[in-house]
Short mmCIF file of C-alpha atoms and ligand atoms in Angstrom, two decimals:
data_model
loop_
_atom_site.label_atom_id
_atom_site.label_comp_id
_atom_site.label_asym_id
_atom_site.label_seq_id
_atom_site.Cartn_x
_atom_site.Cartn_y
_atom_site.Cartn_z
CA MET A 1 50.18 5.36 8.07
CA PHE A 2 46.26 5.20 8.45
CA SER A 3 46.38 6.64 12.11
CA SER A 4 48.37 9.92 13.29
CA SER A 5 48.72 8.11 16.56
CA GLY A 6 49.72 5.13 15.88
CA CYS A 7 47.69 3.51 18.41
CA LEU A 8 44.91 1.52 16.51
CA PHE A 9 43.01 1.45 20.19
CA CYS A 10 42.83 5.16 20.23
CA ASP A 11 41.40 5.18 16.73
CA LEU A 12 38.90 1.85 17.43
CA LEU A 13 37.51 3.94 20.18
CA TYR A 14 36.33 6.47 18.03
CA ILE A 15 35.50 3.57 15.63
CA ILE A 16 33.41 1.60 17.42
CA PRO A 17 30.74 3.85 18.29
CA LEU A 18 30.51 4.94 15.73
CA ILE A 19 29.29 2.39 13.89
CA THR A 20 27.33 1.50 16.94
CA ALA A 21 25.68 5.11 16.11
CA PHE A 22 25.20 4.76 12.78
CA TYR A 23 23.46 0.43 13.27
CA PHE A 24 21.19 2.35 15.29
CA LEU A 25 20.54 5.01 13.69
CA ARG A 26 19.47 2.57 11.21
CA GLN A 27 17.54 0.18 13.24
CA TYR A 28 15.30 2.75 13.98
CA ILE A 29 14.70 3.95 10.43
CA ARG A 30 13.63 0.51 9.80
CA GLY A 31 10.87 1.56 12.15
CA GLY A 32 8.12 -1.24 13.48
CA GLN A 33 8.34 -4.98 12.37
CA PHE A 34 5.64 -7.42 12.94
CA LYS A 35 6.91 -9.71 15.08
CA GLU A 36 3.44 -11.70 16.31
CA ASN A 37 4.60 -15.60 15.19
CA VAL A 38 1.38 -15.88 13.44
CA ARG A 39 0.05 -18.53 10.05
CA ALA A 40 -1.21 -17.83 7.17
CA ASN A 41 -2.48 -20.95 6.52
CA GLY A 42 -5.75 -21.50 3.71
CA LYS A 43 -6.24 -17.84 3.82
CA ILE A 44 -6.86 -16.41 0.25
CA ALA A 45 -5.26 -13.18 0.02
CA VAL A 46 -5.52 -10.53 -2.57
CA VAL A 47 -2.54 -7.41 -3.01
CA THR A 48 -3.01 -5.09 -5.55
CA GLY A 49 0.10 -3.51 -6.85
CA ALA A 50 2.24 -6.67 -5.76
CA ASN A 51 4.65 -7.08 -8.43
CA SER A 52 6.70 -4.61 -6.87
CA GLY A 53 7.77 -2.40 -3.72
CA VAL A 54 5.16 -3.01 -0.54
CA GLY A 55 3.13 -5.37 -2.55
CA ARG A 56 6.01 -7.85 -3.60
CA ALA A 57 7.30 -8.06 -0.19
CA LEU A 58 3.81 -8.73 1.02
CA CYS A 59 3.01 -11.43 -1.83
CA GLU A 60 6.02 -12.77 -0.08
CA GLU A 61 5.26 -12.95 4.08
CA LEU A 62 1.45 -13.40 3.62
CA ASN A 63 3.12 -16.68 1.13
CA LYS A 64 6.09 -17.87 3.28
CA ARG A 65 3.09 -18.14 6.38
CA GLY A 66 0.98 -20.40 4.12
CA ALA A 67 -1.46 -18.06 2.29
CA LYS A 68 -2.63 -18.41 -1.20
CA VAL A 69 -1.80 -15.09 -2.84
CA TYR A 70 -3.55 -13.55 -5.59
CA MET A 71 -0.98 -11.09 -7.09
CA LEU A 72 -2.94 -8.25 -8.70
CA CYS A 73 -0.77 -6.58 -11.61
CA ARG A 74 -1.13 -4.28 -14.15
CA ASP A 75 2.18 -5.41 -16.74
CA GLU A 76 1.84 -9.18 -17.18
CA LYS A 77 5.87 -9.52 -17.97
CA ARG A 78 7.24 -7.60 -14.71
CA ALA A 79 4.10 -9.53 -12.75
CA ALA A 80 5.66 -12.70 -14.11
CA GLN A 81 9.36 -11.48 -13.36
CA ALA A 82 8.55 -10.83 -9.78
CA ARG A 83 6.53 -14.07 -8.99
CA GLU A 84 9.65 -15.56 -9.82
CA GLN A 85 11.74 -13.88 -8.40
CA LEU A 86 9.45 -14.89 -5.50
CA VAL A 87 9.11 -18.23 -5.97
CA GLU A 88 13.48 -17.97 -6.08
CA ASN A 89 13.12 -16.76 -2.64
CA GLY A 90 10.96 -19.43 -1.20
CA CYS A 91 7.56 -18.69 -1.77
CA ASN A 92 5.04 -21.88 -2.44
CA ASP A 93 5.06 -21.84 -6.64
CA SER A 94 1.35 -23.07 -6.45
CA ASN A 95 -0.05 -20.48 -3.71
CA LEU A 96 1.44 -17.34 -5.45
CA LEU A 97 -1.21 -16.81 -8.57
CA ILE A 98 -1.34 -13.87 -10.99
CA GLN A 99 -4.26 -11.47 -12.04
CA THR A 100 -3.87 -8.70 -14.37
CA VAL A 101 -5.84 -5.83 -13.36
CA ASP A 102 -5.76 -2.16 -14.66
CA LEU A 103 -7.10 0.10 -11.66
CA ALA A 104 -7.09 2.77 -13.88
CA ASP A 105 -9.78 0.97 -15.89
CA PHE A 106 -13.37 0.33 -14.49
CA SER A 107 -14.23 -2.74 -16.57
CA SER A 108 -10.86 -4.85 -16.12
CA ILE A 109 -11.40 -4.52 -12.38
CA ARG A 110 -14.76 -6.30 -12.55
CA ASP A 111 -13.27 -8.56 -15.41
CA VAL A 112 -11.10 -9.77 -12.00
CA VAL A 113 -13.43 -9.53 -9.68
CA LYS A 114 -15.51 -12.33 -12.25
CA ILE A 115 -12.01 -15.09 -11.67
CA LEU A 116 -11.47 -14.74 -8.17
CA LEU A 117 -15.35 -15.34 -7.14
CA THR A 118 -15.83 -18.10 -9.66
CA GLU A 119 -12.28 -19.51 -7.99
CA GLU A 120 -13.07 -18.94 -4.55
CA SER A 121 -15.52 -19.18 -2.20
CA HIS A 122 -15.18 -16.45 -0.06
CA ILE A 123 -12.13 -13.84 0.52
CA ASP A 124 -9.84 -13.81 3.97
CA ILE A 125 -7.70 -9.97 3.33
CA LEU A 126 -7.91 -7.52 0.83
CA ILE A 127 -4.98 -5.26 0.80
CA ASN A 128 -5.54 -1.92 -1.76
CA ASN A 129 -2.32 -1.46 -1.80
CA ALA A 130 -1.29 -0.29 -5.84
CA GLY A 131 -0.09 3.67 -5.88
CA LEU A 132 1.13 6.20 -8.26
CA LEU A 133 2.91 9.20 -7.79
CA GLY A 134 3.79 12.38 -9.47
CA ILE A 135 2.58 12.06 -13.05
CA PRO A 136 3.35 14.63 -14.85
CA GLN A 137 1.05 16.66 -16.13
CA PHE A 138 -3.11 16.53 -15.64
CA GLU A 139 -4.42 13.32 -16.84
CA LYS A 140 -7.99 11.39 -17.53
CA THR A 141 -8.27 7.42 -17.68
CA LYS A 142 -10.23 6.15 -20.39
CA ASP A 143 -12.96 6.63 -17.41
CA GLY A 144 -13.16 10.31 -17.15
CA VAL A 145 -11.44 10.54 -13.46
CA GLU A 146 -8.25 12.49 -12.67
CA LYS A 147 -5.93 9.41 -13.32
CA THR A 148 -3.93 9.40 -9.24
CA TRP A 149 -7.14 9.43 -7.73
CA GLN A 150 -8.91 6.49 -9.94
CA SER A 151 -5.04 4.69 -9.44
CA ASN A 152 -5.25 5.28 -5.76
CA TYR A 153 -7.95 5.29 -4.32
CA LEU A 154 -11.40 5.12 -7.08
CA GLY A 155 -10.08 1.87 -8.76
CA HIS A 156 -9.50 0.53 -5.00
CA PHE A 157 -12.68 1.67 -4.44
CA LEU A 158 -15.23 0.06 -6.85
CA LEU A 159 -12.40 -2.95 -5.83
CA THR A 160 -13.14 -3.37 -2.25
CA GLU A 161 -17.06 -2.71 -3.23
CA LEU A 162 -17.62 -5.67 -5.80
CA LEU A 163 -15.47 -8.00 -2.70
CA LEU A 164 -17.16 -7.10 -0.30
CA SER A 165 -19.79 -10.17 -0.57
CA SER A 166 -16.99 -12.28 -0.53
CA LEU A 167 -15.13 -11.04 1.88
CA GLU A 168 -18.66 -10.95 4.73
CA LYS A 169 -17.63 -14.65 4.35
CA SER A 170 -14.39 -15.60 5.88
CA SER A 171 -14.63 -15.93 9.26
CA ASP A 172 -11.80 -12.68 10.44
CA PRO A 173 -11.55 -10.64 7.40
CA ARG A 174 -9.44 -8.10 6.90
CA ILE A 175 -8.79 -4.81 4.30
CA VAL A 176 -5.76 -3.15 4.89
CA ASN A 177 -5.32 0.46 2.88
CA VAL A 178 -2.32 1.43 2.19
CA SER A 179 -2.03 5.45 2.53
CA SER A 180 0.82 7.56 3.46
CA ILE A 181 1.96 10.62 5.74
CA VAL A 182 1.45 13.50 3.22
CA HIS A 183 -2.35 12.49 3.52
CA PRO A 184 -2.81 16.00 5.71
CA LEU A 185 -1.75 17.67 2.57
CA ALA A 186 -4.74 17.07 0.67
CA ASP A 187 -6.79 20.47 0.05
CA SER A 188 -10.46 19.11 -0.73
CA ILE A 189 -11.71 15.25 -2.49
CA ASP A 190 -14.36 16.61 -3.85
CA LEU A 191 -14.60 14.95 -7.37
CA ASP A 192 -15.37 17.59 -9.48
CA TYR A 193 -12.51 19.63 -7.28
CA VAL A 194 -10.27 17.03 -8.42
CA ASN A 195 -11.10 16.55 -11.66
CA ASN A 196 -10.49 19.85 -12.31
CA PRO A 197 -7.09 20.47 -14.53
CA LYS A 198 -6.83 23.78 -12.88
CA ASN A 199 -5.99 22.03 -9.80
CA TYR A 200 -4.11 19.46 -10.48
CA GLY A 201 -0.16 19.04 -8.53
CA ARG A 202 1.64 16.37 -9.18
CA MET A 203 2.31 15.79 -4.72
CA LYS A 204 -1.94 17.44 -4.44
CA ALA A 205 -3.00 14.76 -6.47
CA TYR A 206 -1.26 11.86 -4.27
CA SER A 207 -2.14 13.04 -0.96
CA ARG A 208 -5.61 13.70 -2.26
CA SER A 209 -5.93 9.79 -3.03
CA LYS A 210 -4.30 9.14 0.38
CA LEU A 211 -6.24 10.86 2.56
CA ALA A 212 -9.33 9.34 0.78
CA ASN A 213 -7.62 5.84 1.58
CA ILE A 214 -8.12 6.85 4.96
CA MET A 215 -11.31 8.05 4.75
CA HIS A 216 -12.79 5.13 2.84
CA SER A 217 -11.62 2.55 5.59
CA ARG A 218 -12.83 4.37 8.01
CA GLU A 219 -15.95 4.95 6.37
CA LEU A 220 -16.14 1.08 6.15
CA SER A 221 -15.15 0.15 8.86
CA THR A 222 -18.94 1.77 9.94
CA ARG A 223 -20.67 -0.01 7.59
CA TYR A 224 -19.41 -3.45 7.92
CA PRO A 225 -18.69 -3.43 12.14
CA LYS A 226 -17.81 -7.74 11.40
CA ILE A 227 -14.31 -6.46 8.61
CA LYS A 228 -11.97 -5.77 10.05
CA SER A 229 -10.73 -2.15 7.71
CA SER A 230 -7.59 -0.38 8.89
CA SER A 231 -5.09 2.20 6.63
CA CYS A 232 -1.57 2.98 7.47
CA HIS A 233 1.61 5.28 6.53
CA PRO A 234 3.73 1.90 6.08
CA GLY A 235 6.88 4.33 5.86
CA ASN A 236 9.37 5.53 3.69
CA ILE A 237 9.97 3.48 1.65
CA ASN A 238 13.34 2.70 -0.84
CA SER A 239 10.71 1.30 -3.44
CA ASN A 240 10.20 2.43 -7.27
CA ILE A 241 6.92 4.22 -6.70
CA LEU A 242 8.60 7.61 -9.05
CA SER A 243 8.41 5.67 -11.75
CA THR A 244 5.85 7.21 -13.39
CA SER A 245 7.60 11.04 -12.11
CA GLY A 246 10.20 10.80 -14.00
CA TRP A 247 12.23 11.55 -10.61
CA ILE A 248 13.45 7.66 -10.75
CA PHE A 249 16.59 8.43 -11.36
CA LEU A 250 17.56 9.83 -8.30
CA LYS A 251 17.21 7.17 -7.15
CA ASP A 252 20.18 5.51 -8.53
CA ILE A 253 23.13 8.41 -8.86
CA PHE A 254 22.02 8.79 -4.29
CA ALA A 255 21.40 4.96 -3.77
CA PRO A 256 23.91 4.28 -0.84
CA ILE A 257 21.67 7.61 0.81
CA PHE A 258 19.05 6.40 -0.36
CA TRP A 259 19.91 3.20 0.96
CA PHE A 260 20.38 4.04 4.41
CA CYS A 261 18.27 6.53 4.82
CA PHE A 262 14.53 4.58 3.75
CA LYS A 263 12.74 1.56 4.62
CA THR A 264 13.35 -1.57 2.59
CA GLU A 265 10.36 -3.12 0.52
CA MET A 266 10.25 -5.50 3.48
CA ASP A 267 10.36 -2.73 5.80
CA GLY A 268 7.57 -0.99 4.49
CA ALA A 269 5.75 -4.38 4.61
CA GLN A 270 5.85 -4.86 8.26
CA THR A 271 2.59 -2.29 9.23
CA PRO A 272 0.37 -3.73 6.42
CA LEU A 273 1.21 -7.48 7.48
CA HIS A 274 0.64 -6.19 10.72
CA LEU A 275 -2.89 -4.91 9.92
CA ALA A 276 -3.54 -8.30 7.87
CA LEU A 277 -2.54 -10.82 10.59
CA SER A 278 -1.97 -9.29 13.75
CA GLN A 279 -4.57 -11.10 16.69
CA HIS A 280 -4.60 -8.20 18.63
CA LEU A 281 -5.35 -5.24 16.58
CA LYS A 282 -7.37 -2.45 19.12
CA GLY A 283 -10.33 -1.61 17.12
CA ASN A 284 -11.51 -1.05 13.60
CA GLY A 285 -10.82 1.88 11.08
CA LEU A 286 -7.83 3.08 12.81
CA TYR A 287 -4.92 3.95 10.67
CA TYR A 288 -1.33 2.56 11.78
CA SER A 289 2.08 3.94 11.34
CA ASP A 290 5.08 1.23 12.40
CA CYS A 291 3.10 -0.89 13.54
CA VAL A 292 1.05 0.89 16.29
CA VAL A 293 -1.83 3.10 15.97
CA VAL A 294 -1.71 6.80 15.01
CA GLU A 295 -3.58 9.76 14.39
CA GLU A 296 -5.15 10.79 11.49
CA SER A 297 -4.66 13.95 10.46
CA GLU A 298 -7.98 15.58 10.83
CA LYS A 299 -9.06 16.38 7.62
CA ALA A 300 -9.56 12.30 7.83
CA ARG A 301 -11.63 12.47 11.19
CA PHE A 302 -15.09 13.88 10.24
CA ASP A 303 -16.96 11.46 9.78
CA GLY A 304 -19.25 13.07 7.64
CA ASP A 305 -16.90 13.79 4.74
CA CYS A 306 -16.38 9.46 5.56
CA VAL A 307 -20.21 9.26 5.13
CA LYS A 308 -20.19 11.97 1.97
CA LEU A 309 -16.77 10.41 -0.08
CA TYR A 310 -17.60 6.73 0.38
CA GLU A 311 -21.88 8.45 -1.37
CA GLN A 312 -20.22 10.24 -3.85
CA SER A 313 -17.83 6.83 -5.02
CA ARG A 314 -21.13 4.88 -5.20
CA GLN A 315 -22.32 7.83 -7.51
CA VAL A 316 -19.16 7.42 -9.83
CA VAL A 317 -18.40 3.41 -9.99
CA HIS A 318 -22.15 2.84 -9.67
CA LYS A 319 -23.01 1.00 -13.39
CA TRP A 320 -20.09 -1.45 -13.11
CA LEU A 321 -21.39 -2.45 -8.94
N1 NAP B 1 7.71 4.45 -1.03
C1 NAP B 1 7.35 5.08 0.37
O1 NAP B 1 7.76 6.15 0.54
C2 NAP B 1 5.45 5.72 0.28
C3 NAP B 1 5.28 6.09 1.56
C4 NAP B 1 4.52 5.89 1.62
C5 NAP B 1 3.17 5.59 1.17
N2 NAP B 1 3.54 4.89 0.32
C6 NAP B 1 2.33 3.64 -0.57
O2 NAP B 1 2.68 2.12 -0.34
C7 NAP B 1 1.71 1.73 -1.53
C8 NAP B 1 3.03 0.61 -2.38
O3 NAP B 1 3.97 1.63 -3.16
P1 NAP B 1 5.72 1.73 -2.94
O4 NAP B 1 6.37 1.75 -2.37
O5 NAP B 1 5.83 -0.27 -2.99
O6 NAP B 1 6.07 1.62 -4.72
P2 NAP B 1 6.02 0.87 -6.38
O7 NAP B 1 7.25 -0.41 -6.06
O8 NAP B 1 6.24 1.77 -7.41
O9 NAP B 1 4.54 -0.37 -6.26
C9 NAP B 1 3.42 0.70 -6.45
C10 NAP B 1 2.63 -0.54 -6.99
O10 NAP B 1 1.38 -0.44 -7.62
C11 NAP B 1 1.14 -0.44 -8.14
N3 NAP B 1 0.12 0.68 -9.86
C12 NAP B 1 0.42 1.70 -9.94
N4 NAP B 1 -0.70 1.58 -10.72
C13 NAP B 1 -1.44 0.93 -10.95
C14 NAP B 1 -2.96 0.50 -11.45
N5 NAP B 1 -3.11 1.40 -12.24
N6 NAP B 1 -3.79 -0.39 -11.83
C15 NAP B 1 -2.69 -1.75 -11.19
N7 NAP B 1 -1.20 -1.47 -10.29
C16 NAP B 1 -0.57 -0.20 -10.14
C17 NAP B 1 2.77 -0.41 -9.65
O11 NAP B 1 2.93 -1.67 -11.27
P3 NAP B 1 4.33 -0.89 -11.95
O12 NAP B 1 4.87 -1.93 -11.45
O13 NAP B 1 3.21 -1.92 -13.37
O14 NAP B 1 3.63 0.36 -11.93
C18 NAP B 1 3.56 -0.99 -8.68
O15 NAP B 1 3.15 -2.08 -8.81
C19 NAP B 1 1.86 2.70 -2.27
O16 NAP B 1 0.06 2.60 -2.18
C20 NAP B 1 2.50 4.46 -1.79
O17 NAP B 1 1.79 5.60 -2.20
C21 NAP B 1 5.01 4.28 -0.47
C1 NAG B 2 2.52 -25.51 -1.81
O1 NAG B 2 1.19 -25.62 -1.47
C2 NAG B 2 0.23 -26.44 -1.82
C3 NAG B 2 -1.14 -26.30 -1.88
O2 NAG B 2 -1.43 -25.21 -0.74
C4 NAG B 2 0.27 -27.39 -1.05
O3 NAG B 2 -0.56 -28.86 -1.69
C5 NAG B 2 2.12 -28.33 -0.80
O4 NAG B 2 1.86 -28.92 0.29
C6 NAG B 2 2.59 -26.74 -0.80
N1 NAG B 2 3.84 -26.97 -0.51
C7 NAG B 2 4.91 -26.87 0.47
C8 NAG B 2 6.38 -26.98 0.18
O5 NAG B 2 3.69 -26.62 1.48
C1 NAG B 3 -9.71 1.11 1.53
O1 NAG B 3 -9.75 2.15 0.40
C2 NAG B 3 -10.85 1.58 -0.53
C3 NAG B 3 -10.70 3.10 -1.82
O2 NAG B 3 -9.56 3.02 -1.56
C4 NAG B 3 -12.30 2.30 0.03
O3 NAG B 3 -12.92 1.92 -0.59
C5 NAG B 3 -11.99 1.07 1.08
O4 NAG B 3 -13.37 1.36 1.85
C6 NAG B 3 -10.69 1.45 1.98
N1 NAG B 3 -10.96 0.10 3.31
C7 NAG B 3 -10.42 -0.03 4.15
C8 NAG B 3 -10.51 -1.54 5.52
O5 NAG B 3 -10.35 1.73 4.73
#
């Protein structure tokens, strides 16, 4: 019937190695996992983009390890849904707090910081995770900055600057920037260039912001050596990252293929989690993938450029500092 040979044993001979191969391939795709048995009891963590994907998975892990987690989200309803799901998954309800912030709006960043600084005497972990990819057309925020650049980079720059003094009060402060493997595609990170509609491209805008994330980490680690500042590529993840691009339908059409070929959101959270909690971080200002240090693109390595980006970013946000 099913087998031409009628020999069950012969079929198993093929099927078992095939399943085994698929299993190992899948484990390989899932990538490096954070295996240290570290608690985060009493730690105060702030995670941006907390209602979806990597951010939500990070909130779950940090909370389950004992941290008090501030979920920074731009949409109250989506945030409440995510929080509900995390509590269902076993998170401690009283240690999950939602704060709304739109990174594409400097005034809202200053407002949320005011609340955080009033509520907490210090902050231990800041994870700059929120990100969007693929806005179809060039768009400016109400602050006059190209939207991808502000959402993924400049908003986080301001948030970080405003929380630095609070982070410095922690005994083991960490800043983690979620960057991406596509950062080497960036052509320029000069604001005038980024802000010129002629230079807009979905992937270009994204890769520029992600290059800036790494350079920001490097420069922070120089300026604030006490704070462990790292950046990472979280992996290629089956998340909602394409939701602004109009391509998210691909996720449904190719659901089984996406599931197999990409990391789960929790797998994507492993490297940032490692950077937030590991007791064995090697150095400061480094770039990671799959929980190990990897080389960032050469473009991110010119210290002079990192200084320039930092200074330029401070100038742009200066009236909010
Ligand atoms: N997915 C991948 O394969 C991949 C690969 C490399 C790097 N990354 C990076 O990983 C990070 C997390 O992405 P993900 O895959 O988890 O995607 P995701 O599921 O789309 O999550 C992104 C989060 O960022 C939030 N966000 C976007 N713009 C915002 C803004 N202006 N203000 C506040 N929040 C904003 C989104 O909020 P809404 O739900 O309200 O839109 C969402 O919560 C991003 O930085 C991304 O660049 C992802
Ligand atoms: C949840 O967190 C609160 C506040 O930190 C704590 O008092 C409580 O014991 C925790 N509950 C559980 C079940 O761990
Ligand atoms: C993270 O990126 C922000 C901007 O996106 C930057 O201001 C900050 O210095 C970076 N921090 C680290 C540790 O990379």
